[in-house]
Tab-separated table of C-alpha atoms in Angstrom:
chain	number	residue	atom	x	y	z
A	207	LYS	CA	-16.118	52.351	-27.502
A	208	GLN	CA	-19.900	52.548	-27.245
A	209	GLU	CA	-21.180	54.693	-24.378
A	210	VAL	CA	-24.795	54.640	-23.232
A	211	THR	CA	-26.278	57.479	-21.196
A	212	GLN	CA	-29.641	57.655	-19.472
A	213	ILE	CA	-31.363	60.825	-18.330
A	214	PRO	CA	-32.724	61.497	-15.794
A	215	ALA	CA	-30.964	59.350	-13.199
A	216	ALA	CA	-34.055	59.446	-10.999
A	217	LEU	CA	-37.666	60.419	-11.539
A	218	SER	CA	-40.626	60.683	-9.198
A	219	VAL	CA	-44.158	61.084	-10.553
A	220	PRO	CA	-47.706	60.859	-9.196
A	221	GLU	CA	-49.776	57.832	-10.132
A	222	GLY	CA	-51.576	58.134	-13.451
A	223	GLU	CA	-49.056	60.437	-15.075
A	224	ASN	CA	-47.513	59.645	-18.457
A	225	LEU	CA	-43.714	59.774	-18.523
A	226	VAL	CA	-40.731	59.487	-20.851
A	227	LEU	CA	-37.323	57.998	-20.104
A	228	ASN	CA	-34.376	58.820	-22.335
A	229	CYS	CA	-31.431	56.793	-23.577
A	230	SER	CA	-28.614	57.955	-25.838
A	231	PHE	CA	-25.711	56.062	-27.372
A	232	THR	CA	-22.566	57.279	-29.091
A	233	ASP	CA	-22.147	54.800	-31.978
A	234	SER	CA	-25.109	54.254	-34.293
A	235	ALA	CA	-23.765	50.896	-35.573
A	236	ILE	CA	-26.013	48.784	-33.378
A	237	TYR	CA	-27.895	45.537	-33.933
A	238	ASN	CA	-30.715	46.382	-31.582
A	239	LEU	CA	-31.695	48.235	-28.432
A	240	GLN	CA	-33.456	46.755	-25.428
A	241	TRP	CA	-35.193	48.319	-22.477
A	242	PHE	CA	-35.027	46.449	-19.170
A	243	ARG	CA	-36.661	46.753	-15.794
A	244	GLN	CA	-34.762	45.922	-12.601
A	245	ASP	CA	-36.292	45.627	-9.143
A	246	PRO	CA	-34.012	46.076	-6.100
A	247	GLY	CA	-31.676	43.126	-5.565
A	248	LYS	CA	-33.004	41.284	-8.604
A	249	GLY	CA	-31.916	40.521	-12.137
A	250	LEU	CA	-33.060	42.433	-15.214
A	251	THR	CA	-36.268	41.731	-17.126
A	252	SER	CA	-36.389	42.594	-20.810
A	253	LEU	CA	-39.377	44.806	-21.620
A	254	LEU	CA	-38.974	45.699	-25.280
A	255	LEU	CA	-36.471	44.988	-28.033
A	256	ILE	CA	-36.190	47.230	-31.086
A	257	GLN	CA	-34.230	45.954	-34.065
A	258	SER	CA	-31.932	48.467	-35.757
A	259	SER	CA	-34.270	48.568	-38.772
A	260	GLN	CA	-37.331	49.351	-36.642
A	261	ARG	CA	-38.583	52.665	-35.317
A	262	GLU	CA	-40.684	51.572	-32.357
A	263	GLN	CA	-42.133	48.715	-30.354
A	264	THR	CA	-45.176	48.613	-28.099
A	265	SER	CA	-46.210	46.343	-25.265
A	266	GLY	CA	-49.248	47.275	-23.227
A	267	ARG	CA	-48.679	50.676	-21.627
A	268	LEU	CA	-45.079	50.773	-22.839
A	269	ASN	CA	-43.849	52.246	-26.093
A	270	ALA	CA	-40.194	52.429	-27.079
A	271	SER	CA	-38.862	54.399	-30.016
A	272	LEU	CA	-35.494	54.304	-31.718
A	273	ASP	CA	-33.761	56.974	-33.796
A	274	LYS	CA	-30.545	55.236	-34.738
A	275	SER	CA	-29.096	58.116	-36.747
A	276	SER	CA	-29.239	60.475	-33.781
A	277	GLY	CA	-28.321	57.787	-31.251
A	278	ARG	CA	-31.473	58.127	-29.170
A	279	SER	CA	-34.241	56.004	-27.757
A	280	THR	CA	-37.174	56.832	-25.517
A	281	LEU	CA	-39.364	54.663	-23.336
A	282	TYR	CA	-42.873	56.025	-22.891
A	283	ILE	CA	-44.942	54.727	-19.979
A	284	ALA	CA	-48.622	55.593	-20.091
A	285	ALA	CA	-50.843	55.955	-17.024
A	286	SER	CA	-48.097	55.087	-14.553
A	287	GLN	CA	-48.868	52.846	-11.568
A	288	PRO	CA	-47.042	52.299	-8.244
A	289	GLY	CA	-46.087	48.835	-9.517
A	290	ASP	CA	-44.035	50.514	-12.246
A	291	SER	CA	-41.576	51.724	-9.596
A	292	ALA	CA	-38.201	50.205	-10.506
A	293	THR	CA	-34.969	51.046	-12.282
A	294	TYR	CA	-35.194	51.099	-16.066
A	295	LEU	CA	-32.070	50.402	-18.102
A	296	CYS	CA	-31.421	50.518	-21.806
A	297	ALA	CA	-28.800	48.455	-23.605
A	298	VAL	CA	-27.496	48.376	-27.165
A	299	GLU	CA	-26.160	45.257	-28.840
A	300	VAL	CA	-23.101	45.794	-31.000
A	301	TRP	CA	-20.484	43.728	-32.760
A	302	ASP	CA	-17.081	44.288	-31.202
A	303	THR	CA	-14.932	41.181	-31.282
A	304	GLY	CA	-18.099	39.322	-30.455
A	305	ASN	CA	-21.663	40.305	-29.727
A	306	GLN	CA	-21.739	42.593	-26.726
A	307	PHE	CA	-24.382	44.546	-24.902
A	308	TYR	CA	-23.577	47.975	-23.490
A	309	PHE	CA	-25.796	49.205	-20.679
A	310	GLY	CA	-26.714	52.620	-19.377
A	311	THR	CA	-26.699	53.326	-15.645
A	312	GLY	CA	-30.481	53.398	-15.503
A	313	THR	CA	-33.308	55.693	-14.431
A	314	SER	CA	-34.784	55.020	-11.005
A	315	LEU	CA	-38.529	55.571	-11.235
A	316	THR	CA	-40.834	56.102	-8.261
A	317	VAL	CA	-44.571	56.310	-8.846
A	318	ILE	CA	-46.324	57.899	-5.883
A	319	PRO	CA	-49.816	56.564	-5.065
B	166	ASP	CA	-39.019	26.602	-14.773
B	167	THR	CA	-37.537	27.623	-18.110
B	168	GLY	CA	-35.769	30.789	-16.946
B	169	VAL	CA	-32.092	31.462	-16.273
B	170	SER	CA	-31.065	30.024	-12.936
B	171	GLN	CA	-28.107	31.135	-10.803
B	172	ASP	CA	-26.640	29.554	-7.702
B	173	PRO	CA	-25.990	30.583	-4.986
B	174	ARG	CA	-28.138	33.691	-4.505
B	175	HIS	CA	-25.786	35.079	-1.881
B	176	LYS	CA	-22.146	34.371	-1.043
B	177	ILE	CA	-20.134	35.806	1.805
B	178	THR	CA	-16.429	35.049	1.790
B	179	LYS	CA	-13.221	36.234	3.351
B	180	ARG	CA	-10.608	38.085	1.334
B	181	GLY	CA	-8.214	35.681	-0.353
B	182	GLN	CA	-10.670	32.812	-0.675
B	183	ASN	CA	-11.813	31.364	-3.995
B	184	VAL	CA	-15.484	31.368	-4.989
B	185	THR	CA	-17.396	29.700	-7.802
B	186	PHE	CA	-20.815	30.609	-9.173
B	187	ARG	CA	-23.035	28.556	-11.431
B	188	CYS	CA	-25.449	29.594	-14.174
B	189	ASP	CA	-27.976	27.407	-15.983
B	190	PRO	CA	-29.230	29.229	-19.093
B	191	ILE	CA	-32.490	28.697	-20.934
B	192	SER	CA	-31.999	25.352	-22.651
B	193	GLU	CA	-32.215	26.420	-26.309
B	194	HIS	CA	-30.059	29.540	-25.849
B	195	ASN	CA	-26.573	29.152	-27.279
B	196	ARG	CA	-25.288	32.545	-26.101
B	197	LEU	CA	-24.356	33.048	-22.453
B	198	TYR	CA	-23.031	36.205	-20.797
B	199	TRP	CA	-21.596	37.057	-17.399
B	200	TYR	CA	-21.956	40.595	-16.069
B	201	ARG	CA	-20.998	42.343	-12.839
B	202	GLN	CA	-23.117	45.091	-11.348
B	203	THR	CA	-22.446	47.431	-8.438
B	204	LEU	CA	-24.978	49.688	-6.749
B	205	GLY	CA	-26.229	52.496	-8.968
B	206	GLN	CA	-24.410	51.224	-12.049
B	207	GLY	CA	-25.454	49.325	-15.129
B	208	PRO	CA	-24.192	45.785	-15.695
B	209	GLU	CA	-20.532	45.604	-16.734
B	210	PHE	CA	-19.597	42.959	-19.306
B	211	LEU	CA	-17.260	40.206	-18.084
B	212	THR	CA	-17.322	37.422	-20.664
B	213	TYR	CA	-19.396	35.804	-23.412
B	214	PHE	CA	-19.853	32.247	-24.672
B	215	GLN	CA	-21.363	30.956	-27.862
B	216	ASN	CA	-22.069	27.308	-27.178
B	217	GLU	CA	-18.938	26.042	-25.380
B	218	ALA	CA	-16.575	28.586	-26.947
B	219	GLN	CA	-15.555	31.615	-24.892
B	220	LEU	CA	-15.543	34.298	-27.606
B	221	GLU	CA	-14.835	37.396	-25.615
B	222	LYS	CA	-13.457	38.379	-22.234
B	223	SER	CA	-13.388	41.915	-20.914
B	224	ARG	CA	-9.958	43.509	-21.200
B	225	LEU	CA	-10.563	45.002	-17.759
B	226	LEU	CA	-11.019	41.583	-16.194
B	227	SER	CA	-8.298	40.377	-13.866
B	228	ASP	CA	-6.629	37.015	-14.466
B	229	ARG	CA	-8.166	35.975	-11.161
B	230	PHE	CA	-11.468	35.564	-13.012
B	231	SER	CA	-12.119	32.505	-15.140
B	232	ALA	CA	-15.249	31.093	-16.714
B	233	GLU	CA	-16.141	27.822	-18.360
B	234	ARG	CA	-19.097	26.415	-20.232
B	235	PRO	CA	-18.456	22.705	-20.749
B	236	LYS	CA	-20.620	21.083	-23.414
B	237	GLY	CA	-22.326	24.383	-24.093
B	238	SER	CA	-24.809	23.984	-21.267
B	239	PHE	CA	-24.321	25.428	-17.769
B	240	SER	CA	-21.496	27.842	-17.009
B	241	THR	CA	-19.311	28.521	-13.989
B	242	LEU	CA	-17.527	31.712	-13.011
B	243	GLU	CA	-14.613	31.379	-10.595
B	244	ILE	CA	-12.894	34.198	-8.763
B	245	GLN	CA	-9.569	33.303	-7.183
B	246	ARG	CA	-7.996	35.158	-4.256
B	247	THR	CA	-11.017	37.390	-3.803
B	248	GLU	CA	-10.556	41.064	-2.947
B	249	GLN	CA	-12.989	43.481	-1.341
B	250	GLY	CA	-13.363	45.239	-4.673
B	251	ASP	CA	-14.894	42.053	-6.082
B	252	SER	CA	-18.013	42.606	-3.964
B	253	ALA	CA	-20.870	43.019	-6.431
B	254	MET	CA	-23.889	41.320	-7.971
B	255	TYR	CA	-22.803	38.781	-10.594
B	256	LEU	CA	-25.416	38.351	-13.279
B	257	CYS	CA	-25.740	35.657	-15.902
B	258	ALA	CA	-27.797	36.123	-19.058
B	259	SER	CA	-28.593	34.024	-22.101
B	260	SER	CA	-30.106	34.583	-25.511
B	261	LEU	CA	-30.710	33.125	-28.946
B	262	PRO	CA	-28.329	34.001	-31.805
B	263	PRO	CA	-28.703	37.485	-33.352
B	264	PHE	CA	-31.287	38.256	-36.012
B	265	ARG	CA	-33.742	35.748	-34.622
B	266	GLU	CA	-37.281	36.814	-33.905
B	267	ASN	CA	-36.911	36.704	-30.134
B	268	GLU	CA	-33.284	37.462	-29.323
B	269	LYS	CA	-34.028	39.222	-26.067
B	270	LEU	CA	-31.470	38.914	-23.304
B	271	PHE	CA	-32.818	36.910	-20.359
B	272	PHE	CA	-31.182	37.416	-16.961
B	273	GLY	CA	-30.968	35.262	-13.889
B	274	SER	CA	-31.591	36.700	-10.422
B	275	GLY	CA	-27.882	37.079	-9.801
B	276	THR	CA	-25.390	36.062	-7.130
B	277	GLN	CA	-24.633	38.756	-4.567
B	278	LEU	CA	-20.996	38.434	-3.478
B	279	SER	CA	-19.716	40.077	-0.318
B	280	VAL	CA	-15.971	39.897	0.385
B	281	LEU	CA	-15.081	40.688	3.981
């Protein structure tokens, strides 16, 4: 069974700092990987989706990379802002007996003004 | 509003009661998922529909849980004889089929269930 791990579980940085969040998965047979943002008590918002054939995706200050062979992905956030404070989760889409998404437990990010 | 909509936002019930949640996916999305999330954890898969067909149900899911998606549009999730351990956020998500250009998973705001 696919297992997704995110390190660190929590991160606190001063405003303006660049940071990297890590995601690892145990089975490299994935369709794609997505990074999500979740604010307290809310649903998840998809930030970036990387297809299994791609190496990275960028959106604004966010850059996500994927190394499928090693089972790793990183989310790079440039010039962090207090509004970036949230929990960031990664998820891989696989084919089991149907399409399923397996989620990590997330990294809780706090950006200090 | 073209997002995923869930109702109710909050539900408080007594142990042993039945509850039903509703999800309205994005209209052109044929895939619909139900997840459960507890504090500090990632979403846990419950079940998955493609159009009106329920293709997968978590092996960990009790028989007290049932879901439907009549006509491949909205979906309902029912929990019978609720237990305190059922307290969680229930999330619905929808997406386009795989290998499409924009197959991101879109989530609703969730239904927070509290079983007293």
